[in-house]
Tab-separated table of C-alpha atoms in Angstrom:
chain	number	residue	atom	x	y	z
J	134	LYS	CA	50.428	-50.928	23.880
J	135	LEU	CA	53.035	-53.652	24.398
J	136	VAL	CA	54.224	-51.906	27.595
J	137	GLN	CA	50.644	-51.707	28.868
J	138	GLN	CA	50.101	-55.420	28.188
J	139	HIS	CA	53.368	-56.275	29.944
J	140	THR	CA	52.378	-54.163	32.981
J	141	SER	CA	48.936	-55.783	33.120
J	142	CYS	CA	50.521	-59.217	32.932
J	143	MET	CA	52.906	-58.364	35.778
J	144	GLU	CA	50.070	-57.032	37.947
J	145	LYS	CA	47.970	-60.134	37.438
J	146	MET	CA	50.952	-62.380	38.090
J	147	GLU	CA	51.746	-60.554	41.356
J	148	CYS	CA	48.093	-60.733	42.403
J	149	LEU	CA	48.048	-64.509	41.908
J	150	LEU	CA	51.437	-64.879	43.580
J	151	SER	CA	50.262	-62.934	46.650
J	152	ILE	CA	47.251	-65.238	47.082
J	153	TRP	CA	49.399	-68.344	46.651
J	154	LEU	CA	52.003	-67.127	49.174
J	155	HIS	CA	49.423	-66.056	51.711
J	156	ASP	CA	47.733	-69.455	51.566
J	157	LEU	CA	51.069	-71.177	52.234
J	158	TYR	CA	51.784	-68.735	55.054
J	159	LYS	CA	48.408	-69.416	56.707
J	160	GLN	CA	49.158	-73.160	56.619
J	161	ASN	CA	52.688	-72.640	58.040
J	162	ILE	CA	54.267	-74.292	55.014
J	163	PRO	CA	58.001	-73.502	54.694
J	164	ILE	CA	59.079	-72.241	51.316
J	165	SER	CA	62.351	-71.448	49.595
J	166	LEU	CA	63.183	-68.463	47.419
J	167	ALA	CA	63.933	-70.838	44.535
J	168	PHE	CA	60.420	-72.258	44.772
J	169	ILE	CA	58.914	-68.742	44.772
J	170	GLN	CA	61.007	-67.789	41.738
J	171	GLU	CA	59.852	-70.906	39.887
J	172	LYS	CA	56.212	-70.148	40.722
J	173	THR	CA	56.659	-66.505	39.681
J	174	MET	CA	57.989	-67.442	36.257
J	175	SER	CA	55.242	-70.051	35.794
J	176	LEU	CA	52.473	-67.556	36.600
J	177	TYR	CA	54.032	-64.904	34.366
J	178	LYS	CA	54.359	-67.353	31.472
J	179	ASP	CA	50.708	-68.422	31.796
J	180	ASN	CA	49.477	-64.832	31.869
J	181	LYS	CA	51.813	-63.825	29.055
J	182	ILE	CA	50.335	-66.530	26.814
J	183	GLU	CA	46.814	-65.523	27.810
J	184	GLY	CA	47.529	-61.874	27.073
J	185	GLN	CA	49.489	-62.740	23.906
J	186	ILE	CA	52.315	-60.376	24.745
J	187	GLY	CA	54.899	-60.135	21.980
J	188	GLU	CA	58.656	-60.699	22.157
J	189	SER	CA	59.106	-59.123	25.584
J	190	GLY	CA	61.536	-61.812	26.695
J	191	PRO	CA	61.437	-64.079	29.743
J	192	LEU	CA	60.873	-62.668	33.209
J	193	ASN	CA	63.937	-62.345	35.418
J	194	ALA	CA	62.548	-63.514	38.781
J	195	SER	CA	65.471	-62.163	40.772
J	196	ARG	CA	65.777	-61.769	44.542
J	197	GLU	CA	65.440	-57.985	44.099
J	198	LEU	CA	62.183	-58.431	42.176
J	199	PHE	CA	60.759	-60.502	45.020
J	200	HIS	CA	61.861	-57.976	47.659
J	201	ARG	CA	60.068	-55.186	45.769
J	202	PHE	CA	57.016	-57.423	45.543
J	203	GLN	CA	57.186	-58.038	49.309
J	204	LYS	CA	57.100	-54.306	50.017
J	205	ARG	CA	54.188	-53.618	47.662
J	206	TYR	CA	52.030	-56.437	49.027
J	207	GLY	CA	53.030	-56.147	52.669
J	208	PHE	CA	54.574	-59.580	53.157
J	209	LYS	CA	56.623	-58.454	56.134
J	210	ASN	CA	56.136	-61.614	58.185
J	211	VAL	CA	56.782	-64.183	55.474
J	212	GLN	CA	60.021	-65.982	56.223
J	213	VAL	CA	61.642	-67.210	53.028
J	214	GLN	CA	64.298	-69.862	53.331
J	215	GLY	CA	67.338	-69.696	51.125
J	216	GLU	CA	67.382	-73.491	50.930
J	217	VAL	CA	65.189	-76.167	52.442
J	218	GLY	CA	66.574	-77.117	55.853
J	219	ASN	CA	68.599	-80.310	56.202
J	220	ALA	CA	66.122	-81.819	58.650
J	221	ASP	CA	63.221	-81.383	56.228
J	222	LYS	CA	65.280	-82.749	53.366
J	223	ASP	CA	66.319	-85.806	55.366
J	224	ALA	CA	62.728	-86.460	56.451
J	225	ALA	CA	61.469	-86.131	52.872
J	226	GLU	CA	64.100	-88.564	51.599
J	227	ALA	CA	63.340	-91.082	54.352
J	228	PHE	CA	59.558	-90.909	53.993
J	229	PRO	CA	59.064	-93.145	50.898
J	230	GLU	CA	60.881	-96.090	52.485
J	231	MET	CA	59.129	-95.503	55.813
J	232	LEU	CA	55.760	-95.498	54.049
J	233	LYS	CA	56.604	-98.730	52.212
J	234	THR	CA	57.452	-100.357	55.553
J	235	ILE	CA	54.173	-99.208	57.127
J	236	ILE	CA	52.163	-100.507	54.160
J	237	LYS	CA	53.997	-103.848	54.172
J	238	GLU	CA	53.757	-104.408	57.935
J	239	GLY	CA	50.083	-103.375	57.980
J	240	SER	CA	49.250	-105.494	54.919
J	241	TYR	CA	47.488	-102.569	53.234
J	242	ASN	CA	46.579	-102.839	49.580
J	243	PRO	CA	46.342	-99.728	47.332
J	244	GLN	CA	42.570	-99.591	47.855
J	245	GLN	CA	43.124	-99.084	51.583
J	246	VAL	CA	45.728	-96.319	51.288
J	247	PHE	CA	44.325	-92.793	51.084
J	248	ASN	CA	45.708	-89.296	50.909
J	249	ALA	CA	43.769	-86.109	51.637
J	250	ASP	CA	44.606	-82.416	51.760
J	251	LYS	CA	42.853	-79.071	51.795
J	252	MET	CA	43.281	-76.068	49.542
J	253	GLY	CA	41.884	-72.586	49.079
J	254	LEU	CA	39.200	-72.154	46.437
J	255	TYR	CA	39.123	-68.819	44.593
J	256	LEU	CA	35.990	-68.121	42.618
J	257	LYS	CA	36.507	-64.412	41.981
J	258	LEU	CA	39.811	-62.809	41.049
J	259	ASN	CA	40.924	-59.773	39.045
J	260	GLU	CA	43.701	-57.218	38.853
J	261	LYS	CA	41.921	-54.955	41.341
J	262	PHE	CA	42.440	-57.475	44.146
J	263	VAL	CA	44.299	-55.693	46.940
J	264	PRO	CA	46.096	-56.832	50.101
J	265	GLY	CA	43.813	-57.773	52.947
J	266	PHE	CA	43.171	-61.296	51.698
J	267	LYS	CA	39.488	-61.441	52.660
J	268	ALA	CA	38.898	-63.846	49.796
J	269	LEU	CA	41.024	-66.435	51.582
J	270	LYS	CA	38.505	-66.576	54.420
J	271	ASP	CA	35.618	-67.405	52.145
J	272	ARG	CA	36.075	-71.091	51.408
J	273	LYS	CA	38.231	-74.190	51.846
J	274	LEU	CA	38.124	-77.347	49.760
J	275	LEU	CA	39.165	-80.778	51.027
J	276	LEU	CA	40.108	-83.415	48.440
J	277	GLY	CA	41.166	-87.028	48.775
J	278	GLY	CA	41.440	-90.372	47.058
J	279	SER	CA	42.916	-93.867	47.161
J	280	ALA	CA	46.390	-94.867	45.999
J	281	ARG	CA	44.821	-97.225	43.482
J	282	GLY	CA	42.817	-94.351	41.994
J	283	ASP	CA	39.511	-96.209	42.044
J	284	MET	CA	38.016	-94.130	44.857
J	285	LYS	CA	37.868	-90.337	44.805
J	286	LEU	CA	36.296	-88.852	47.897
J	287	GLU	CA	33.523	-86.353	47.349
J	288	PRO	CA	35.055	-82.869	47.770
J	289	LEU	CA	34.205	-81.160	51.038
J	290	LEU	CA	33.626	-77.406	50.714
J	291	VAL	CA	33.710	-75.311	53.883
J	292	TYR	CA	32.177	-71.884	53.402
J	293	ARG	CA	31.719	-69.114	55.955
J	294	SER	CA	27.977	-68.962	55.319
J	295	GLU	CA	25.494	-71.838	55.452
J	296	ASN	CA	23.060	-70.198	53.028
J	297	PRO	CA	24.825	-67.533	50.916
J	298	LEU	CA	22.722	-65.256	48.762
J	299	ALA	CA	24.298	-66.588	45.558
J	300	MET	CA	23.004	-70.068	46.413
J	301	LYS	CA	19.433	-68.946	47.073
J	302	ASN	CA	17.855	-71.119	44.377
J	303	TYR	CA	20.091	-74.140	44.880
J	304	VAL	CA	19.752	-77.141	47.176
J	305	ASN	CA	23.069	-77.923	48.863
J	306	SER	CA	22.509	-81.662	48.549
J	307	CYS	CA	22.415	-81.312	44.743
J	308	LEU	CA	25.856	-79.709	44.536
J	309	PRO	CA	28.906	-81.676	43.324
J	310	VAL	CA	30.493	-81.123	46.768
J	311	ILE	CA	29.596	-81.741	50.399
J	312	TRP	CA	28.624	-78.267	51.592
J	313	LYS	CA	29.499	-77.324	55.180
J	314	SER	CA	29.740	-73.980	56.917
J	315	HIS	CA	31.993	-72.420	59.524
J	316	ARG	CA	32.005	-68.748	60.426
J	317	LYS	CA	35.706	-68.487	59.560
J	318	ALA	CA	35.645	-71.146	56.827
J	319	TRP	CA	37.942	-73.334	58.924
J	320	MET	CA	38.278	-77.066	58.640
J	321	THR	CA	37.420	-78.570	62.035
J	322	ARG	CA	37.951	-82.032	63.496
J	323	GLN	CA	34.219	-82.672	63.512
J	324	LEU	CA	33.818	-81.741	59.838
J	325	PHE	CA	36.811	-83.844	58.881
J	326	HIS	CA	35.551	-86.831	60.850
J	327	GLU	CA	32.099	-86.624	59.257
J	328	TRP	CA	33.652	-86.391	55.788
J	329	PHE	CA	36.109	-89.283	56.028
J	330	GLU	CA	33.706	-92.195	56.541
J	331	MET	CA	35.166	-95.379	55.076
J	332	LYS	CA	33.096	-98.177	56.585
J	333	LYS	CA	30.538	-98.246	53.761
J	334	TYR	CA	33.315	-98.144	51.134
J	335	CYS	CA	35.046	-101.147	52.709
J	336	GLU	CA	31.776	-103.103	52.851
J	337	GLU	CA	30.983	-102.376	49.203
J	338	THR	CA	34.462	-103.411	48.030
J	339	ASN	CA	34.744	-106.451	50.342
J	340	LEU	CA	37.735	-104.958	52.132
J	341	MET	CA	38.709	-105.308	55.743
J	342	PHE	CA	37.701	-102.123	57.567
J	343	LYS	CA	41.254	-100.818	57.854
J	344	ILE	CA	42.442	-97.621	56.186
J	345	LEU	CA	45.839	-95.933	56.041
J	346	LEU	CA	45.253	-92.198	55.702
J	347	ILE	CA	48.200	-89.924	54.843
J	348	LEU	CA	47.802	-86.299	56.015
J	349	ASP	CA	49.770	-83.251	57.008
J	350	ASN	CA	49.910	-82.266	60.677
J	351	ALA	CA	47.061	-79.728	60.689
J	352	SER	CA	45.161	-79.764	63.987
J	353	ALA	CA	41.854	-80.443	62.211
J	354	HIS	CA	43.245	-83.768	61.006
């Protein structure tokens, strides 16, 4: 029974890992093997606790384990970096000071500094999930808020269908998200522009209509 629980835990962990990796791959986010190993052990630990597996010991997230995982889940095109490149590391180290300079020169206060990013939203998941990743095309969620923490933007949900069957008896305007549709569940420039409307916020908080928005370099942004 312990072996069966361990196997089930491994399968669920690999299923979650495949979804996580594929989402990063679709967004062209570089990733190191060390980061994958850390995520692997974290997912395994969470599922181990949930499944209450006995003293089976920690998972050895070795390079060989990941290579076997790659073959089983068909991650042939995922390029894994041994270490983060020097250019990326230098840019990451320089960014905090650069951001401070921009904020100081622009006279932004924390209420005028915002960050936003999108993520995949997975509503249905089980061990029978197989490669193909159709679930990733279903929905995207855009989140954002101010540096001060006093303003959280209403989440924007982009779904491939405007009126899905599961939402038949619901009014979209009553949902805790802004519901938008796109046939491929993509975030578009128009959707993003409609979502990030700050003029009313600035008027209500007596702020100058000037916002610093920190984003990644996705084309929709």
